[in-house]
One Martini backbone bead per residue (centre of mass of N, CA, C, O) as a GRO file, in nm:
protein
  359
    1MET     BB    1   6.430  -6.911  -3.850
    2LYS     BB    2   6.175  -6.772  -3.745
    3GLN     BB    3   6.326  -6.595  -3.535
    4LYS     BB    4   6.499  -6.441  -3.741
    5VAL     BB    5   6.269  -6.310  -3.900
    6LEU     BB    6   6.138  -6.163  -3.659
    7ALA     BB    7   6.389  -5.998  -3.582
    8ALA     BB    8   6.423  -5.854  -3.854
    9ALA     BB    9   6.143  -5.717  -3.854
   10ALA     BB   10   6.178  -5.560  -3.588
   11PHE     BB   11   6.427  -5.400  -3.675
   12ALA     BB   12   6.295  -5.257  -3.918
   13LEU     BB   13   6.072  -5.115  -3.758
   14VAL     BB   14   6.254  -4.951  -3.567
   15ALA     BB   15   6.420  -4.810  -3.788
   16GLY     BB   16   6.178  -4.674  -3.924
   17MET     BB   17   6.088  -4.508  -3.675
   18GLN     BB   18   6.359  -4.351  -3.646
   19ALA     BB   19   6.355  -4.233  -3.955
   20ALA     BB   20   6.093  -4.069  -3.993
   21PRO     BB   21   6.174  -3.777  -3.906
   22VAL     BB   22   6.402  -3.752  -4.127
   23MET     BB   23   6.171  -3.821  -4.369
   24ALA     BB   24   6.036  -3.567  -4.383
   25GLN     BB   25   5.865  -3.364  -4.570
   26SER     BB   26   6.043  -3.152  -4.809
   27SER     BB   27   6.117  -2.806  -4.934
   28VAL     BB   28   6.297  -2.615  -5.194
   29THR     BB   29   6.292  -2.277  -5.327
   30ILE     BB   30   6.395  -2.103  -5.615
   31TYR     BB   31   6.385  -1.744  -5.667
   32GLY     BB   32   6.299  -1.448  -5.885
   33LEU     BB   33   6.407  -1.106  -5.989
   34ILE     BB   34   6.453  -0.911  -6.297
   35ASP     BB   35   6.520  -0.552  -6.326
   36THR     BB   36   6.543  -0.332  -6.618
   37GLY     BB   37   6.601   0.029  -6.697
   38LEU     BB   38   6.491   0.332  -6.807
   39VAL     BB   39   6.547   0.667  -6.664
   40GLY     BB   40   6.360   0.978  -6.638
   41GLU     BB   41   6.445   1.289  -6.478
   42SER     BB   42   6.256   1.579  -6.355
   43GLY     BB   43   6.261   1.886  -6.151
   44GLY     BB   44   6.531   1.914  -6.031
   45SER     BB   45   6.804   2.089  -5.913
   46GLY     BB   46   7.011   1.917  -6.116
   47GLY     BB   47   6.826   1.820  -6.328
   48HIS     BB   48   6.844   1.610  -6.573
   49VAL     BB   49   6.794   1.241  -6.565
   50THR     BB   50   6.974   0.959  -6.711
   51LYS     BB   51   6.920   0.598  -6.658
   52LEU     BB   52   7.038   0.285  -6.551
   53THR     BB   53   6.826   0.053  -6.376
   54SER     BB   54   6.714  -0.124  -6.085
   55GLY     BB   55   6.405  -0.207  -5.966
   56ILE     BB   56   6.137  -0.059  -6.068
   57SER     BB   57   5.892  -0.254  -6.011
   58GLY     BB   58   6.099  -0.441  -5.846
   59GLY     BB   59   6.321  -0.572  -5.665
   60SER     BB   60   6.588  -0.731  -5.718
   61ARG     BB   61   6.609  -1.101  -5.676
   62ILE     BB   62   6.688  -1.369  -5.437
   63GLY     BB   63   6.531  -1.681  -5.328
   64PHE     BB   64   6.451  -1.884  -5.026
   65LYS     BB   65   6.213  -2.153  -4.983
   66GLY     BB   66   6.060  -2.349  -4.711
   67ASN     BB   67   5.943  -2.684  -4.601
   68GLU     BB   68   5.821  -2.892  -4.319
   69ASP     BB   69   5.674  -3.182  -4.232
   70LEU     BB   70   5.556  -3.251  -3.889
   71GLY     BB   71   5.279  -3.317  -3.856
   72GLY     BB   72   4.954  -3.268  -3.764
   73GLY     BB   73   4.937  -3.002  -3.961
   74MET     BB   74   5.244  -2.925  -3.936
   75SER     BB   75   5.493  -2.664  -4.020
   76ALA     BB   76   5.796  -2.563  -4.141
   77LEU     BB   77   5.951  -2.237  -4.214
   78PHE     BB   78   6.122  -2.037  -4.476
   79LEU     BB   79   6.295  -1.711  -4.557
   80LEU     BB   80   6.532  -1.592  -4.814
   81GLU     BB   81   6.601  -1.243  -4.923
   82SER     BB   82   6.790  -1.095  -5.188
   83GLY     BB   83   6.905  -0.786  -5.279
   84PHE     BB   84   6.977  -0.628  -5.608
   85GLN     BB   85   7.193  -0.470  -5.855
   86ASN     BB   86   7.211  -0.554  -6.193
   87ASP     BB   87   7.380  -0.297  -6.298
   88THR     BB   88   7.627  -0.358  -6.059
   89GLY     BB   89   7.599  -0.603  -5.825
   90ALA     BB   90   7.482  -0.487  -5.582
   91LEU     BB   91   7.358  -0.465  -5.283
   92GLY     BB   92   7.083  -0.417  -5.114
   93GLN     BB   93   6.974  -0.264  -4.836
   94GLY     BB   94   7.270  -0.156  -4.752
   95GLY     BB   95   7.414  -0.461  -4.781
   96LEU     BB   96   7.230  -0.679  -4.716
   97LEU     BB   97   7.196  -1.008  -4.760
   98PHE     BB   98   6.876  -1.023  -4.630
   99GLY     BB   99   6.700  -0.736  -4.677
  100ARG     BB  100   6.410  -0.817  -4.751
  101GLN     BB  101   6.409  -1.121  -4.616
  102SER     BB  102   6.404  -1.296  -4.277
  103TYR     BB  103   6.261  -1.614  -4.186
  104VAL     BB  104   6.095  -1.814  -3.927
  105GLY     BB  105   5.848  -2.095  -3.881
  106LEU     BB  106   5.497  -2.175  -3.820
  107ASN     BB  107   5.238  -2.406  -3.942
  108GLY     BB  108   4.869  -2.418  -3.913
  109GLY     BB  109   4.547  -2.411  -3.803
  110PHE     BB  110   4.624  -2.136  -3.640
  111GLY     BB  111   4.847  -2.056  -3.854
  112THR     BB  112   5.117  -1.803  -3.859
  113VAL     BB  113   5.457  -1.802  -3.729
  114THR     BB  114   5.706  -1.539  -3.737
  115ALA     BB  115   6.074  -1.468  -3.744
  116GLY     BB  116   6.210  -1.139  -3.830
  117ARG     BB  117   6.235  -1.002  -4.142
  118GLN     BB  118   5.946  -0.796  -4.232
  119TYR     BB  119   5.654  -0.706  -4.337
  120THR     BB  120   5.422  -0.480  -4.303
  121PRO     BB  121   5.085  -0.473  -4.293
  122GLN     BB  122   5.047  -0.186  -4.415
  123TYR     BB  123   5.218  -0.231  -4.674
  124LEU     BB  124   5.040  -0.464  -4.791
  125VAL     BB  125   4.802  -0.277  -4.841
  126LEU     BB  126   4.941  -0.084  -5.040
  127THR     BB  127   5.015  -0.300  -5.251
  128MET     BB  128   4.723  -0.399  -5.308
  129VAL     BB  129   4.596  -0.101  -5.398
  130ASP     BB  130   4.818  -0.051  -5.597
  131PRO     BB  131   4.843  -0.061  -5.937
  132PHE     BB  132   5.181  -0.053  -5.913
  133GLY     BB  133   5.286  -0.213  -5.657
  134THR     BB  134   5.507  -0.023  -5.546
  135GLY     BB  135   5.600   0.078  -5.843
  136TYR     BB  136   5.747   0.254  -6.039
  137ALA     BB  137   5.657   0.580  -6.095
  138GLY     BB  138   5.357   0.518  -5.954
  139ASP     BB  139   5.431   0.498  -5.673
  140ALA     BB  140   5.258   0.546  -5.377
  141ALA     BB  141   5.522   0.606  -5.193
  142ASN     BB  142   5.573   0.900  -5.286
  143LEU     BB  143   5.321   0.988  -5.070
  144MET     BB  144   5.279   0.726  -4.916
  145PRO     BB  145   5.313   0.544  -4.639
  146ASN     BB  146   5.591   0.293  -4.553
  147THR     BB  147   5.636   0.205  -4.258
  148GLY     BB  148   5.954   0.171  -4.092
  149ASN     BB  149   6.289   0.098  -4.052
  150GLY     BB  150   6.250   0.003  -4.380
  151ALA     BB  151   5.956   0.108  -4.431
  152SER     BB  152   5.841  -0.200  -4.525
  153ARG     BB  153   6.014  -0.302  -4.275
  154MET     BB  154   6.089  -0.529  -3.997
  155ASP     BB  155   6.274  -0.582  -3.729
  156ASN     BB  156   6.255  -0.802  -3.485
  157THR     BB  157   5.999  -0.995  -3.574
  158VAL     BB  158   5.668  -1.085  -3.476
  159LYS     BB  159   5.430  -1.287  -3.664
  160TYR     BB  160   5.071  -1.307  -3.718
  161ALA     BB  161   4.872  -1.533  -3.924
  162SER     BB  162   4.573  -1.605  -4.013
  163PRO     BB  163   4.335  -1.779  -4.110
  164VAL     BB  164   4.100  -1.835  -4.355
  165ILE     BB  165   3.757  -1.711  -4.288
  166GLY     BB  166   3.534  -1.635  -4.512
  167GLY     BB  167   3.769  -1.422  -4.625
  168VAL     BB  168   3.898  -1.379  -4.344
  169SER     BB  169   4.186  -1.185  -4.226
  170GLY     BB  170   4.499  -1.159  -4.025
  171GLU     BB  171   4.745  -0.932  -3.864
  172LEU     BB  172   5.038  -0.946  -3.631
  173ALA     BB  173   5.303  -0.709  -3.531
  174TYR     BB  174   5.633  -0.715  -3.359
  175GLY     BB  175   5.898  -0.477  -3.290
  176PHE     BB  176   6.189  -0.477  -3.142
  177GLY     BB  177   6.391  -0.221  -3.007
  178GLU     BB  178   6.647  -0.290  -2.832
  179THR     BB  179   6.654  -0.093  -2.572
  180ALA     BB  180   6.815   0.014  -2.318
  181GLY     BB  181   6.577   0.055  -2.051
  182SER     BB  182   6.357  -0.014  -2.297
  183THR     BB  183   6.070  -0.166  -2.449
  184ALA     BB  184   5.952   0.081  -2.631
  185ALA     BB  185   6.184   0.186  -2.763
  186SER     BB  186   6.180   0.148  -3.113
  187SER     BB  187   5.919   0.026  -3.146
  188GLN     BB  188   5.672  -0.193  -3.320
  189LEU     BB  189   5.325  -0.184  -3.455
  190GLY     BB  190   5.114  -0.419  -3.639
  191GLY     BB  191   4.806  -0.432  -3.848
  192ALA     BB  192   4.547  -0.651  -4.002
  193ILE     BB  193   4.229  -0.649  -4.189
  194GLY     BB  194   4.027  -0.874  -4.408
  195TYR     BB  195   3.848  -0.908  -4.732
  196ASN     BB  196   3.846  -1.202  -4.965
  197ASN     BB  197   3.586  -1.222  -5.218
  198GLY     BB  198   3.583  -1.244  -5.521
  199PRO     BB  199   3.584  -0.910  -5.634
  200LEU     BB  200   3.663  -0.848  -5.328
  201ASN     BB  201   3.926  -0.631  -5.173
  202VAL     BB  202   3.961  -0.561  -4.823
  203ARG     BB  203   4.179  -0.336  -4.616
  204LEU     BB  204   4.318  -0.288  -4.281
  205GLY     BB  205   4.589  -0.072  -4.170
  206VAL     BB  206   4.845  -0.056  -3.901
  207HIS     BB  207   5.106   0.180  -3.780
  208VAL     BB  208   5.342   0.179  -3.498
  209ARG     BB  209   5.595   0.412  -3.382
  210ASN     BB  210   5.865   0.442  -3.160
  211ASN     BB  211   6.088   0.732  -3.128
  212ASP     BB  212   6.230   0.660  -2.887
  213THR     BB  213   6.509   0.706  -2.677
  214THR     BB  214   6.745   0.734  -2.431
  215THR     BB  215   6.772   1.063  -2.510
  216THR     BB  216   6.488   1.075  -2.673
  217GLN     BB  217   6.152   1.221  -2.657
  218THR     BB  218   5.907   1.190  -2.944
  219GLY     BB  219   5.717   0.961  -2.977
  220THR     BB  220   5.457   0.881  -3.203
  221GLY     BB  221   5.364   0.700  -3.503
  222ARG     BB  222   5.066   0.698  -3.721
  223SER     BB  223   4.925   0.457  -3.961
  224THR     BB  224   4.626   0.456  -4.166
  225LEU     BB  225   4.479   0.200  -4.395
  226LEU     BB  226   4.229   0.197  -4.652
  227GLY     BB  227   4.162  -0.076  -4.886
  228ALA     BB  228   4.034  -0.129  -5.233
  229VAL     BB  229   3.930  -0.399  -5.462
  230TYR     BB  230   3.742  -0.412  -5.777
  231ASN     BB  231   3.617  -0.663  -5.999
  232PHE     BB  232   3.448  -0.600  -6.313
  233GLY     BB  233   3.649  -0.742  -6.542
  234PRO     BB  234   3.745  -0.512  -6.748
  235PHE     BB  235   3.815  -0.392  -6.452
  236LYS     BB  236   3.998  -0.231  -6.187
  237LEU     BB  237   3.922  -0.086  -5.873
  238HIS     BB  238   4.096   0.166  -5.685
  239ALA     BB  239   4.101   0.237  -5.319
  240ALA     BB  240   4.209   0.499  -5.076
  241TYR     BB  241   4.260   0.573  -4.711
  242GLY     BB  242   4.464   0.799  -4.508
  243VAL     BB  243   4.616   0.832  -4.171
  244ASN     BB  244   4.860   1.074  -4.034
  245LYS     BB  245   5.041   1.071  -3.711
  246GLY     BB  246   5.330   1.196  -3.642
  247LEU     BB  247   5.636   1.097  -3.621
  248ASN     BB  248   5.693   0.905  -3.903
  249SER     BB  249   5.406   0.873  -4.053
  250SER     BB  250   5.551   1.038  -4.323
  251PRO     BB  251   5.809   0.946  -4.467
  252LEU     BB  252   6.088   1.029  -4.646
  253ARG     BB  253   6.243   0.987  -4.930
  254ASN     BB  254   6.593   0.956  -5.038
  255THR     BB  255   6.900   0.945  -5.205
  256VAL     BB  256   7.064   0.844  -4.959
  257ASN     BB  257   6.788   0.719  -4.798
  258PRO     BB  258   6.502   0.563  -4.904
  259TYR     BB  259   6.437   0.437  -4.585
  260GLY     BB  260   6.420   0.724  -4.459
  261THR     BB  261   6.466   1.026  -4.341
  262SER     BB  262   6.461   1.356  -4.406
  263ALA     BB  263   6.587   1.674  -4.381
  264ILE     BB  264   6.308   1.717  -4.469
  265ALA     BB  265   6.021   1.764  -4.332
  266ALA     BB  266   5.763   1.580  -4.268
  267SER     BB  267   5.458   1.509  -4.219
  268THR     BB  268   5.252   1.497  -3.898
  269ASN     BB  269   4.968   1.575  -4.065
  270SER     BB  270   4.774   1.353  -4.267
  271THR     BB  271   4.614   1.279  -4.582
  272ASP     BB  272   4.508   1.007  -4.805
  273MET     BB  273   4.434   0.960  -5.165
  274LEU     BB  274   4.311   0.688  -5.381
  275ILE     BB  275   4.282   0.637  -5.744
  276GLY     BB  276   4.229   0.345  -5.964
  277VAL     BB  277   4.343   0.140  -6.252
  278THR     BB  278   4.294  -0.185  -6.416
  279VAL     BB  279   4.350  -0.280  -6.774
  280PRO     BB  280   4.281  -0.545  -6.950
  281VAL     BB  281   4.408  -0.643  -7.290
  282GLY     BB  282   4.384  -0.922  -7.299
  283ALA     BB  283   4.673  -1.128  -7.240
  284GLN     BB  284   4.915  -0.884  -7.281
  285HIS     BB  285   4.758  -0.624  -7.188
  286THR     BB  286   4.823  -0.332  -6.964
  287LEU     BB  287   4.653  -0.078  -6.788
  288LEU     BB  288   4.757   0.216  -6.593
  289ALA     BB  289   4.613   0.416  -6.313
  290SER     BB  290   4.658   0.725  -6.104
  291TYR     BB  291   4.544   0.909  -5.804
  292ILE     BB  292   4.708   1.133  -5.567
  293ARG     BB  293   4.634   1.277  -5.236
  294LYS     BB  294   4.792   1.519  -5.024
  295ASP     BB  295   4.691   1.636  -4.695
  296ASP     BB  296   4.826   1.895  -4.526
  297LYS     BB  297   4.762   1.979  -4.166
  298THR     BB  298   4.968   2.176  -4.137
  299THR     BB  299   5.092   2.500  -4.147
  300ALA     BB  300   5.245   2.448  -4.426
  301ASN     BB  301   5.063   2.323  -4.649
  302GLN     BB  302   5.203   2.052  -4.808
  303ASP     BB  303   5.077   1.971  -5.073
  304ALA     BB  304   4.997   1.680  -5.293
  305SER     BB  305   5.011   1.539  -5.635
  306GLN     BB  306   4.945   1.235  -5.837
  307ILE     BB  307   5.014   1.124  -6.168
  308ALA     BB  308   4.952   0.802  -6.344
  309ALA     BB  309   5.094   0.598  -6.617
  310GLY     BB  310   5.059   0.267  -6.791
  311TYR     BB  311   5.244  -0.016  -6.958
  312ARG     BB  312   5.198  -0.370  -7.034
  313TYR     BB  313   5.392  -0.645  -7.191
  314ALA     BB  314   5.343  -0.985  -7.248
  315LEU     BB  315   5.564  -1.232  -7.354
  316SER     BB  316   5.494  -1.392  -7.089
  317LYS     BB  317   5.455  -1.522  -6.771
  318ARG     BB  318   5.771  -1.398  -6.696
  319THR     BB  319   5.768  -1.166  -6.929
  320ASP     BB  320   5.804  -0.799  -6.944
  321LEU     BB  321   5.703  -0.489  -7.065
  322TYR     BB  322   5.756  -0.125  -6.995
  323ALA     BB  323   5.559   0.192  -6.950
  324MET     BB  324   5.615   0.493  -6.750
  325TYR     BB  325   5.434   0.768  -6.569
  326ALA     BB  326   5.505   1.064  -6.353
  327HIS     BB  327   5.345   1.338  -6.155
  328ILE     BB  328   5.422   1.607  -5.928
  329SER     BB  329   5.237   1.838  -5.725
  330ASN     BB  330   5.369   2.100  -5.544
  331LYS     BB  331   5.307   2.271  -5.229
  332ASN     BB  332   5.477   2.493  -5.048
  333GLY     BB  333   5.752   2.313  -5.081
  334ALA     BB  334   5.710   2.036  -5.138
  335PRO     BB  335   5.942   1.732  -5.153
  336TYR     BB  336   5.826   1.546  -5.362
  337THR     BB  337   5.913   1.244  -5.547
  338VAL     BB  338   5.987   1.047  -5.830
  339GLY     BB  339   6.010   0.708  -5.821
  340SER     BB  340   6.045   0.373  -5.706
  341SER     BB  341   6.087   0.084  -5.552
  342ILE     BB  342   6.418   0.181  -5.468
  343GLU     BB  343   6.370   0.490  -5.548
  344ALA     BB  344   6.322   0.843  -5.503
  345GLY     BB  345   6.441   1.045  -5.675
  346SER     BB  346   6.494   1.400  -5.815
  347GLY     BB  347   6.194   1.464  -5.911
  348ASN     BB  348   5.849   1.540  -6.031
  349SER     BB  349   5.948   1.357  -6.283
  350ALA     BB  350   5.886   1.034  -6.464
  351TRP     BB  351   6.032   0.767  -6.665
  352ASN     BB  352   5.978   0.424  -6.798
  353LEU     BB  353   6.194   0.161  -6.951
  354GLY     BB  354   6.139  -0.202  -6.946
  355ILE     BB  355   6.238  -0.520  -6.791
  356ARG     BB  356   6.075  -0.830  -6.672
  357HIS     BB  357   6.193  -1.119  -6.472
  358THR     BB  358   6.085  -1.439  -6.371
  359PHE     BB  359   6.181  -1.757  -6.152
   0.00000   0.00000   0.00000
C-alpha cells in the first residue's frame, strides 16, 4: 500500500512538472477606439467640403494584445491592431488587416525586443509633444514630418526599447528594405532617447530613410525632432524644434494617399517649431492650443504656419465630445492642408465636431 502511495505521488509530481510550462500565466486583452464626427474644410481648389468622417482624434481601431510569463523575469508579448472607418465599415491603412500595428516580441530586465509593423521612434516623439496628439484639425503632422513607409509606421522592423533607469529610456528601430541586390536600399533607421520624471518629459528622436531602389539612386532623408512637455499644474507647456534634410524628410500627405508623398514636391530642407498648451479646467474640460511654423530653406521658400485651438468635454473616463479648429497660412504656393489623424484634408482651414469612445 505504501509503495502504491509513493508511486502515485511520484507520478503526480512528474505530471505536474511536465504541465508547468503549459500552465504558464498568460493574458489577452481586447481594446479599441471609435471616433466619429463632422468635418468642415475650406480653402481648397474644389471649394468647401462638409462630411461625416471617422478617426478624427485618432484612427478608429480594434486591437488584441497579450503576454505570457516565461519565468525568470521574461515574458512573450504580441499586439495586433486593425484600423477601420466606422462611418463606412472599410478597413483603414489601405485595406491592411492589421495596418496600425502588428508585432511579437520578448520582454525582460534587458528591455523589450519586438518584430513587425511598428511606430517609428521619431513619430512617438511628435505624438508626445503635440497638444493635439497628432489628431484633430490641429494635428502637428499637417506641417511636421512623421516619416516612415507608412508615415508614422515602419514595416519589417526590429525594435529595441530599453528599460527606464532614473527616468531615462531609449529606443532603436531598423526597418529592412528587402530590396534584391542591396541591404541598404529602401531601409529605415530610427532612434529616440528621453527623460521623463516629475513634471518634465523631454525626448529627442531621429528618423533616416534610404530612398534608393535598384533602378534609382536618390539618397537619404533625415528628420530630427526635439520635444518637451512641462506640467506646471494649471497647464502643460509644449515645445518642439525639428530639422529635416533630404528627399522624403518632410513628406506631404495627400487625399489620394495620406501616408505617401505628394505629386507636389515637399521641402527637402526645412526646420519646424511648435509651441502649445494643454489647460485642464476641472475634471471634465480641457482647452488645447498650438502654433507651428515651418521654415522652408530651399530656393522655393515655401514657408507655412498653423494656428489651432480646441476643446474637449469628458462625459466619462472613456467618452468625450470635442470641437476643434485649425488654419494654415501658406507662403509662395506652399501646398500644406489641414487634415486630421487619418486624413490629409482638402483646404487650409478646417473644423471638427465629434465624439470619441474607448473600450
